Coordinates of N, CA and C in Angstrom, one line a residue:
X141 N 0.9 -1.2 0.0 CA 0.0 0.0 0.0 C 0.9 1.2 0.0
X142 N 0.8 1.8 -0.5 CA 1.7 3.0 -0.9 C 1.1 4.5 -0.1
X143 N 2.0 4.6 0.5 CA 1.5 5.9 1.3 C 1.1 7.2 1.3
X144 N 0.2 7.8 1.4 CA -1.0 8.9 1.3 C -0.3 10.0 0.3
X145 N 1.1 10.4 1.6 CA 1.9 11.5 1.1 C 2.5 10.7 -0.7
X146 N 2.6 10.0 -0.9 CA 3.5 9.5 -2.1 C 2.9 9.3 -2.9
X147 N 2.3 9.0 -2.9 CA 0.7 9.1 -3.9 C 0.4 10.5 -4.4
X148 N 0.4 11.6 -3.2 CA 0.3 12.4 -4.1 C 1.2 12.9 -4.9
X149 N 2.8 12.8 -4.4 CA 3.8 13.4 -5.4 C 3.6 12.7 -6.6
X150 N 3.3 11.2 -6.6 CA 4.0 10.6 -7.6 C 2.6 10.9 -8.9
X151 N 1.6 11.2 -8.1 CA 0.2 11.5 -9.1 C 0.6 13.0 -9.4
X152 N 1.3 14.1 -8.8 CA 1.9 15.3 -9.6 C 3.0 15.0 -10.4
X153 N 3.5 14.5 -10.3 CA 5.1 13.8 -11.7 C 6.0 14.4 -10.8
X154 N 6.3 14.3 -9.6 CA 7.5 14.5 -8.6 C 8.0 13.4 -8.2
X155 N 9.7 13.8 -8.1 CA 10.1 12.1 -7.7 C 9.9 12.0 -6.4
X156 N 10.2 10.8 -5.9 CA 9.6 10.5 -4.0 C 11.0 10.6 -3.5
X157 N 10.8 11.5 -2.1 CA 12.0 11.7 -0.8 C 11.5 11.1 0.4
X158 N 12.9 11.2 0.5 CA 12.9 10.5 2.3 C 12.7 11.2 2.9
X159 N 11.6 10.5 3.9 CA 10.7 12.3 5.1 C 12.6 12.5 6.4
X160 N 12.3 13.8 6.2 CA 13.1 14.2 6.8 C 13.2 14.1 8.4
X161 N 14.2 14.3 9.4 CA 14.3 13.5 10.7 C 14.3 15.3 11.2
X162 N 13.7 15.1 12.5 CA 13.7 16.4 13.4 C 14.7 17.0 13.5
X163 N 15.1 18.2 13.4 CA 16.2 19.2 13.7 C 17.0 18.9 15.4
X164 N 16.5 19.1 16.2 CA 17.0 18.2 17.5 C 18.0 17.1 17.5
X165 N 17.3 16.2 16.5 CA 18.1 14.9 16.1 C 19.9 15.6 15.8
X166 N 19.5 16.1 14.7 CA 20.9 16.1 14.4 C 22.3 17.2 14.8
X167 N 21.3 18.1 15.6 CA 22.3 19.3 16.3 C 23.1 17.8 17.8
X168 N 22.5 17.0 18.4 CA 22.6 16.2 19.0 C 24.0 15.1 18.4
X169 N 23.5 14.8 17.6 CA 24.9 14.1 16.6 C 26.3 14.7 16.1
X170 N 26.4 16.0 16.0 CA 27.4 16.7 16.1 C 28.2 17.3 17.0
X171 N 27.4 17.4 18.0 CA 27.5 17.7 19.3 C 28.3 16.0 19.8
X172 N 27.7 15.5 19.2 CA 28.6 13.7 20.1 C 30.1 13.7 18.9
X173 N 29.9 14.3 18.1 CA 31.4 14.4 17.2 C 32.3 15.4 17.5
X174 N 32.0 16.6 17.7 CA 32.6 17.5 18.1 C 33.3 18.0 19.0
X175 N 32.5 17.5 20.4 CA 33.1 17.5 21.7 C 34.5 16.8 21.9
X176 N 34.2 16.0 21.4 CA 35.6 14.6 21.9 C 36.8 15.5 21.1
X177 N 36.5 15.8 19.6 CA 37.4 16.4 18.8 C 37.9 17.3 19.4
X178 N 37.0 18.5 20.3 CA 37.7 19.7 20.7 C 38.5 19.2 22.2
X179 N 37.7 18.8 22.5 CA 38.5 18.0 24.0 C 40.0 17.9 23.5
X180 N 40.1 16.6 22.5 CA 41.3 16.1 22.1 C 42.5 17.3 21.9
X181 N 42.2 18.2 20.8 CA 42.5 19.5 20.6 C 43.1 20.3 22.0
X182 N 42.6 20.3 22.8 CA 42.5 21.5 23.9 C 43.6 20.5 24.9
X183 N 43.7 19.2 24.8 CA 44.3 18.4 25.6 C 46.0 18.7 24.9
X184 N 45.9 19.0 23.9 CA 47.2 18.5 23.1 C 47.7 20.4 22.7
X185 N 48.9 21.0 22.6 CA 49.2 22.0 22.4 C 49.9 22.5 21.0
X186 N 49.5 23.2 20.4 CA 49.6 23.1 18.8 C 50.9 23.9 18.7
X187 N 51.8 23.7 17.6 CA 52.9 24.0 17.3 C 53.0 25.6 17.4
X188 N 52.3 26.2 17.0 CA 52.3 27.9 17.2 C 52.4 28.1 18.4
X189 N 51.7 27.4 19.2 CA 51.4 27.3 20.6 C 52.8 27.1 21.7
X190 N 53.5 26.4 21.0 CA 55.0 26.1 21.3 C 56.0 27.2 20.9
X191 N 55.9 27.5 19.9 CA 56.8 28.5 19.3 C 56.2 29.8 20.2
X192 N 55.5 29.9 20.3 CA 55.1 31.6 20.9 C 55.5 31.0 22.9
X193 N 55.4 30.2 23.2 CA 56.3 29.8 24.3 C 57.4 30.1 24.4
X194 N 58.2 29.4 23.7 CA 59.7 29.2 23.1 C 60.1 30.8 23.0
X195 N 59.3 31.7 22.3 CA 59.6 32.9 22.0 C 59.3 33.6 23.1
X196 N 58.8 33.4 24.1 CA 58.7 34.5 25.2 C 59.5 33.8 26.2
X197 N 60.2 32.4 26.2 CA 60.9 32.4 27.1 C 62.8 32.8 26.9
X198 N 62.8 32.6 25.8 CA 63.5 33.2 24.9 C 64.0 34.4 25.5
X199 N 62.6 35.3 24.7 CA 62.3 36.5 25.1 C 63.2 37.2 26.9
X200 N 62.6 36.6 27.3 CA 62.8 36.6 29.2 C 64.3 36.0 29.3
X201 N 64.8 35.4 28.7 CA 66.1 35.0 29.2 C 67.3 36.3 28.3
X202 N 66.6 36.7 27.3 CA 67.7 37.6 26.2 C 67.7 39.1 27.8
X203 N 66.3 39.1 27.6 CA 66.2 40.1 29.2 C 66.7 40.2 30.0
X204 N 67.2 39.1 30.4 CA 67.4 38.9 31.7 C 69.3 39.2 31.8
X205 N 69.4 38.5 30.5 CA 70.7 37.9 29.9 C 71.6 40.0 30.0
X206 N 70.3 40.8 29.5 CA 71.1 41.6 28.9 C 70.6 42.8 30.1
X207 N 70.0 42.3 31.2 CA 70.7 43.3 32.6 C 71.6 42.9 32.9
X208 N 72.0 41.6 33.0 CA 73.2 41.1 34.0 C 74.2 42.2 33.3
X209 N 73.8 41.8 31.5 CA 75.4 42.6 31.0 C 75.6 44.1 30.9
X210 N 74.4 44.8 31.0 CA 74.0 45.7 31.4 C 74.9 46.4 32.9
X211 N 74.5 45.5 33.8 CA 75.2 45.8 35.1 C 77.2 45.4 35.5
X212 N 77.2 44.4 34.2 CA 78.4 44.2 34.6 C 79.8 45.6 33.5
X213 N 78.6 45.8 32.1 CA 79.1 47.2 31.7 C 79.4 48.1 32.8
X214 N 78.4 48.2 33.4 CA 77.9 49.8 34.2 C 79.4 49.4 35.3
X215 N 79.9 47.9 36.0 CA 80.8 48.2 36.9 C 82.0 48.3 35.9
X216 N 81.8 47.7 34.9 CA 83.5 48.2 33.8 C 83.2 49.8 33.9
X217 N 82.6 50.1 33.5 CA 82.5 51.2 32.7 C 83.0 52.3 34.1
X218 N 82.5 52.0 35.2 CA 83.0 52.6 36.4 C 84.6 52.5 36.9
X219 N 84.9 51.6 36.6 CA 86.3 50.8 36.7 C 86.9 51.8 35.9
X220 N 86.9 51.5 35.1 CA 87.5 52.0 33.9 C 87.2 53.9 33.8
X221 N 86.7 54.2 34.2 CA 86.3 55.8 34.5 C 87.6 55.9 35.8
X222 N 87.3 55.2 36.7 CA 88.1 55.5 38.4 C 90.0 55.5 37.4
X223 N 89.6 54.3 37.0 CA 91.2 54.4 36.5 C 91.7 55.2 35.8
X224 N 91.3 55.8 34.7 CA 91.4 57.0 33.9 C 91.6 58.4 34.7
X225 N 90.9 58.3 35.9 CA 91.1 59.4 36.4 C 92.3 59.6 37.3
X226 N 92.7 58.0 38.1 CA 93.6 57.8 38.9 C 95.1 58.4 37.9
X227 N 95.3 57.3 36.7 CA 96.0 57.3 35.5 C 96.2 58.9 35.3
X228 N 95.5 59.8 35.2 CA 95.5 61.2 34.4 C 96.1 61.8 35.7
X229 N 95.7 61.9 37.1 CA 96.5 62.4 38.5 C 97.7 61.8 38.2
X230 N 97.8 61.0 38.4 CA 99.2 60.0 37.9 C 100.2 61.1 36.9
X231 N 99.6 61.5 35.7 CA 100.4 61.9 34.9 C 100.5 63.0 35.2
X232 N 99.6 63.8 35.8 CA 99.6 65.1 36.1 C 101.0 65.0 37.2
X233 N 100.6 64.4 38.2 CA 101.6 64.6 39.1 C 103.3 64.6 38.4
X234 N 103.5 63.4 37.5 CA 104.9 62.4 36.8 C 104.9 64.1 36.3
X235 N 104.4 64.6 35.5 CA 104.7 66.0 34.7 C 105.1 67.0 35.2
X236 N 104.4 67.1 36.7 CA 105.0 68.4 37.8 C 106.2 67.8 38.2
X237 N 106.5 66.6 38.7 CA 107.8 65.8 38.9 C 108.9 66.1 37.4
X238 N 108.5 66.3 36.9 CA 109.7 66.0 35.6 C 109.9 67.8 35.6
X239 N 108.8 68.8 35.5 CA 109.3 69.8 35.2 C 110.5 70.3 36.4
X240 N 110.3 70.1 38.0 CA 110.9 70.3 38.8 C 112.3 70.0 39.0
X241 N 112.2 68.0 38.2 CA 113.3 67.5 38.1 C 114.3 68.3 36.7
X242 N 113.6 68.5 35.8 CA 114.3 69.3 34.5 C 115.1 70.8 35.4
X243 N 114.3 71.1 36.1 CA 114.7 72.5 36.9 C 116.2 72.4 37.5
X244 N 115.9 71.4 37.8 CA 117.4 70.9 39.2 C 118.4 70.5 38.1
X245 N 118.4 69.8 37.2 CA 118.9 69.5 36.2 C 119.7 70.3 35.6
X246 N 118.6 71.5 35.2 CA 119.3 72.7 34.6 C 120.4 73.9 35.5
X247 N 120.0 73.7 36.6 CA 120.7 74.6 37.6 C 121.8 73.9 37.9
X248 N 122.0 72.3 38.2 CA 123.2 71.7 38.4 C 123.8 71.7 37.1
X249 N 123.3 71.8 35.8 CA 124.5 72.0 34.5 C 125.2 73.7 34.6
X250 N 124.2 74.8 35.3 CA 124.7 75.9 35.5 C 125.6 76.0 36.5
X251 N 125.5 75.4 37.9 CA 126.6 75.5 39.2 C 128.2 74.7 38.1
X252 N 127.8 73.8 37.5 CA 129.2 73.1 36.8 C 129.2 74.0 35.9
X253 N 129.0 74.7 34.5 CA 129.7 75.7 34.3 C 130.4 76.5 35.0
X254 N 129.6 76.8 36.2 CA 130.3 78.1 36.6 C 131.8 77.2 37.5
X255 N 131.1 76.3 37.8 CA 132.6 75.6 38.8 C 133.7 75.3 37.8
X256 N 133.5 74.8 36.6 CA 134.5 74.4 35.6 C 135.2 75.8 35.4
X257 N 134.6 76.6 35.4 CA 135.2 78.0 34.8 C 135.9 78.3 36.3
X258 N 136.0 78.2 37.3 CA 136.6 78.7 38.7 C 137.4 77.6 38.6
X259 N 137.5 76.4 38.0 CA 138.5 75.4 38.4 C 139.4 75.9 37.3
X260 N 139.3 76.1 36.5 CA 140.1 76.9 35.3 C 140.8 77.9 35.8
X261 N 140.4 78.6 36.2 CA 140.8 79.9 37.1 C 142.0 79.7 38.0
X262 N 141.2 79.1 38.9 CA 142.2 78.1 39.7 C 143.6 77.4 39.6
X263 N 143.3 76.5 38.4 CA 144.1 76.1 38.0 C 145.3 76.9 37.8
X264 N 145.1 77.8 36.8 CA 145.9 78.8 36.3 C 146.7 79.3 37.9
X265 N 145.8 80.0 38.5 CA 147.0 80.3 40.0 C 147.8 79.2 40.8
X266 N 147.1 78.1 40.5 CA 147.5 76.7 40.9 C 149.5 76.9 40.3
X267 N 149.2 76.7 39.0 CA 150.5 76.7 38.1 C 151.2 78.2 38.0
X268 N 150.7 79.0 38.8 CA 151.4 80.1 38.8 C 152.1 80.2 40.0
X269 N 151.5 79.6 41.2 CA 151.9 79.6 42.1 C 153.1 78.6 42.3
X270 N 152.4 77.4 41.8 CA 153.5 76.6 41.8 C 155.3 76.7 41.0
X271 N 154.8 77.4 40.1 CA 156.2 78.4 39.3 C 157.0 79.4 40.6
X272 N 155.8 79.9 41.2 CA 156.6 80.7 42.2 C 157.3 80.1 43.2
X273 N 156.5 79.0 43.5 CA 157.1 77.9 45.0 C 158.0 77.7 44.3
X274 N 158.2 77.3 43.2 CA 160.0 76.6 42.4 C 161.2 77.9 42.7
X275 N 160.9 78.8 42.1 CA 161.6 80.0 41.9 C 162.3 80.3 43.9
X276 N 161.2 80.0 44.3 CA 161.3 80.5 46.0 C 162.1 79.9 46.2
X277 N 162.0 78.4 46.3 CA 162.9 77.0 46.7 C 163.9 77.6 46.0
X278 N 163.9 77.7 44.6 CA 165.8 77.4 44.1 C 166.0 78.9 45.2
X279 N 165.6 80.0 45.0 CA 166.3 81.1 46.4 C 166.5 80.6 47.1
X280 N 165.8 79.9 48.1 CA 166.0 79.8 49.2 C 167.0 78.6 49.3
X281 N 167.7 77.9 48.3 CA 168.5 76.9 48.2 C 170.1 78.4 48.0
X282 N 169.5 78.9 47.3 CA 170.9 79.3 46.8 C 171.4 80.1 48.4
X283 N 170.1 80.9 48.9 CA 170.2 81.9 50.2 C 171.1 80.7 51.7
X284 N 170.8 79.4 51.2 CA 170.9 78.6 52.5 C 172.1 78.3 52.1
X285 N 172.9 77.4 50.9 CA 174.2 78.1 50.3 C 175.5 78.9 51.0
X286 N 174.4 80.1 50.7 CA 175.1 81.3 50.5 C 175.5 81.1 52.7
X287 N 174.1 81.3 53.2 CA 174.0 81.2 54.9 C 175.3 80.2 55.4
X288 N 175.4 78.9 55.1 CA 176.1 77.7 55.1 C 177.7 78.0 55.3
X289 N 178.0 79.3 54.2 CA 179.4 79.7 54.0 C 179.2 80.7 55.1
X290 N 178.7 81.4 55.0 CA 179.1 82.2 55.9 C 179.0 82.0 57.3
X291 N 178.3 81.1 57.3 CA 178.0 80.3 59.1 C 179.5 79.8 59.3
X292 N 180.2 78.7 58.5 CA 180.9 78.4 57.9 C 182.2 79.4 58.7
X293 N 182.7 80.5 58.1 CA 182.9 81.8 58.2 C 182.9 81.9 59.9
X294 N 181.6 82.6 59.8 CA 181.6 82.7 61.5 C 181.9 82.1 62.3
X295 N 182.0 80.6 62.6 CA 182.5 79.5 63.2 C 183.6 80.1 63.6
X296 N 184.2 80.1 62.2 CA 186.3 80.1 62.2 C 186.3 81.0 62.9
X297 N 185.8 82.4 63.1 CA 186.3 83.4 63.4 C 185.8 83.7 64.8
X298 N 184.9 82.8 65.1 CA 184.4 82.8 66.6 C 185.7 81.9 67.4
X299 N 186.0 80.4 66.4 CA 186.3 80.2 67.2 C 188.3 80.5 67.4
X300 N 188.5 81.4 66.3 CA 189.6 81.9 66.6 C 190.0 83.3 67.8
X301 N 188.6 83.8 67.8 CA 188.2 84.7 68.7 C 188.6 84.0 70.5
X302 N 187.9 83.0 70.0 CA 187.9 82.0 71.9 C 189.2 82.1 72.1
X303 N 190.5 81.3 71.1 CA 191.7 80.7 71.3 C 192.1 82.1 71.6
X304 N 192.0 83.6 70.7 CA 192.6 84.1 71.3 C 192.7 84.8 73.0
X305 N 191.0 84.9 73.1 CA 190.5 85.1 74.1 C 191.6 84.3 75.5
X306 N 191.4 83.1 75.0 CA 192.2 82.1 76.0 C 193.6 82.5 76.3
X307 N 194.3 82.8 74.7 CA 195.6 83.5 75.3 C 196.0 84.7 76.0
X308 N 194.6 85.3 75.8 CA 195.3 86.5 76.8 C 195.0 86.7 78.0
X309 N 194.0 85.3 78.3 CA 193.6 85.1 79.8 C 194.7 84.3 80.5
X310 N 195.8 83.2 79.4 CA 196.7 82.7 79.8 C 197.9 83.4 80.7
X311 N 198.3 84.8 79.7 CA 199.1 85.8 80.2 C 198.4 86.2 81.0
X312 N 197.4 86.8 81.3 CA 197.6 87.5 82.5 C 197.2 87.0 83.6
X313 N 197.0 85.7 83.5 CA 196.9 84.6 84.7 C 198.4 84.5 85.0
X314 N 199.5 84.7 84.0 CA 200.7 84.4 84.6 C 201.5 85.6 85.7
X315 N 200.4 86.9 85.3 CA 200.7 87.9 85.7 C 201.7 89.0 85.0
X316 N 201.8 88.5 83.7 CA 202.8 89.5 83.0 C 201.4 90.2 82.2
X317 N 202.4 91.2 81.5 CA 201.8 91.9 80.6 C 201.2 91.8 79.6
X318 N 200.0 91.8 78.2 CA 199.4 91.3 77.4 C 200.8 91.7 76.2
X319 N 201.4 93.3 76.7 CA 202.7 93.1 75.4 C 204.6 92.4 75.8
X320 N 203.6 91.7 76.9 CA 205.1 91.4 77.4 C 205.5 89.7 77.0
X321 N 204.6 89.4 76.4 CA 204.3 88.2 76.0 C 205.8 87.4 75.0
X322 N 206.1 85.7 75.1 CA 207.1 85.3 75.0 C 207.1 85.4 73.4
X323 N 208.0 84.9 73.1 CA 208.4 84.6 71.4 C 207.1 83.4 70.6
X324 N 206.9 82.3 71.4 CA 206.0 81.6 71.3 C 204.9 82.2 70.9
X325 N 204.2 83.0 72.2 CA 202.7 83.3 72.5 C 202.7 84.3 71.4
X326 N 203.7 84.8 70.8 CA 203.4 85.8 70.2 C 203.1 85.6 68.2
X327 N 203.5 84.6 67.8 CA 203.8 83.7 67.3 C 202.7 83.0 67.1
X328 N 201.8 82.8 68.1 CA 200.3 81.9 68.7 C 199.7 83.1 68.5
X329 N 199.5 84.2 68.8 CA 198.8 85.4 68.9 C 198.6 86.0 67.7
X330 N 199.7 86.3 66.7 CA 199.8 86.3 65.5 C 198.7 85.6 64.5
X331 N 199.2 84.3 64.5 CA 198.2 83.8 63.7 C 196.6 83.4 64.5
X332 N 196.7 83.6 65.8 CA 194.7 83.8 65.9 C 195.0 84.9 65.4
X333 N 195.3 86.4 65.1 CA 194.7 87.2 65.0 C 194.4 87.4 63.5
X334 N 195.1 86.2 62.8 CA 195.7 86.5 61.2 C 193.8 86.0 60.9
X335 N 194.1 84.7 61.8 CA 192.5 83.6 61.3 C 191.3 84.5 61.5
X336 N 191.5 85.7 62.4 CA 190.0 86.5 62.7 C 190.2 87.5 61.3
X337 N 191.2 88.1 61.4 CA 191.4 88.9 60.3 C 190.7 88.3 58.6
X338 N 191.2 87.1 58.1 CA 190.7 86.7 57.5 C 189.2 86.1 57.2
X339 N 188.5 86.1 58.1 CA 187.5 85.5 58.6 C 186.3 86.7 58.1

């Protein structure tokens, strides 16, 4: 028996369909496919999903990475400032040291000119003097000489002076006369008086 509705399509020249199923039905059936799918999905983490991970921890470590160096600049950079300044005192000072030392330098090349030139000087009376001490010596060689003879000299005539002295103390210890004297004494008297005379 062919049914009410299909009879009439097929008595219009319409081809026959399948009666359609309630709307309910099939929001229901995709809902039983869909869930599990998204579940699965949401369970599991998708490669973008990784990479933008990856990239922000990345991120945080380049951060992190680039205060440390950040801070270890900043103690160079301090370092390195302290020393430049210590370094430039340094030179400043070595510079006041070298002009002071050039100073002393220059004044001790000036005291030795002027001392070279006094030793020069010197010199010169040195050898003039010493010319003179020669000249003195040969005088006083020739003066001592000359003293030597005539000491020499006086001797004799001192000591011909004594002998005569002695003879006339002889006579007149004898009690005669200084002209009453013998042939001898006179003879003796004679020549002391010759050796004073010559003397």
């Amino acid at each position: 028996q062919t049914p009410a509705g299909a009879a009439d399509i097929s008595k219009k020249g319409r081809r026959p369909t399948t009666p359609l199923k309630p709307a309910g039905t099939c929001t229901a059936a995709m809902r039983g496919l869909v869930i599990p799918v998204v579940a699965a999905l949401a369970g599991q983490a998708s490669p973008v999903s990784k990479v933008v991970t990856m990239l922000k921890e990345l991120q945080q470590k380049v951060i992190a990475d680039g205060a440390k160096e950040q801070r270890e600049f900043d103690a160079y950079s301090s370092f390195c400032k302290t020393q430049a300044a210590e370094t430039q005192h340094t030179i400043k000072n070595g510079l006041a040291e070298q002009e002071d030392l050039e100073a002393i330098i220059d004044k001790a090349n000036s005291d030795i000119t002027k001392q070279s030139t006094k030793i020069e000087e010197h010199g010169g009376e040195v050898s003039a003097a010493e010319s003179d001490l020669k000249k003195a010596t040969a005088e006083r060689h020739k003066e001592n000489e000359v003293f030597r003879g005539e000491e020499a000299n006086l001797m004799d005539t001192i000591n011909a002076l004594e002998r005569a002295s002695g003879l006339v103390r002889k006579h007149l210890a004898k009690g005669g006369a200084f002209l009453q004297a013998t042939a001898d004494s006179e003879e003796e008297m004679a020549e002391v008086l010759g050796a004073v005379v010559a003397s």
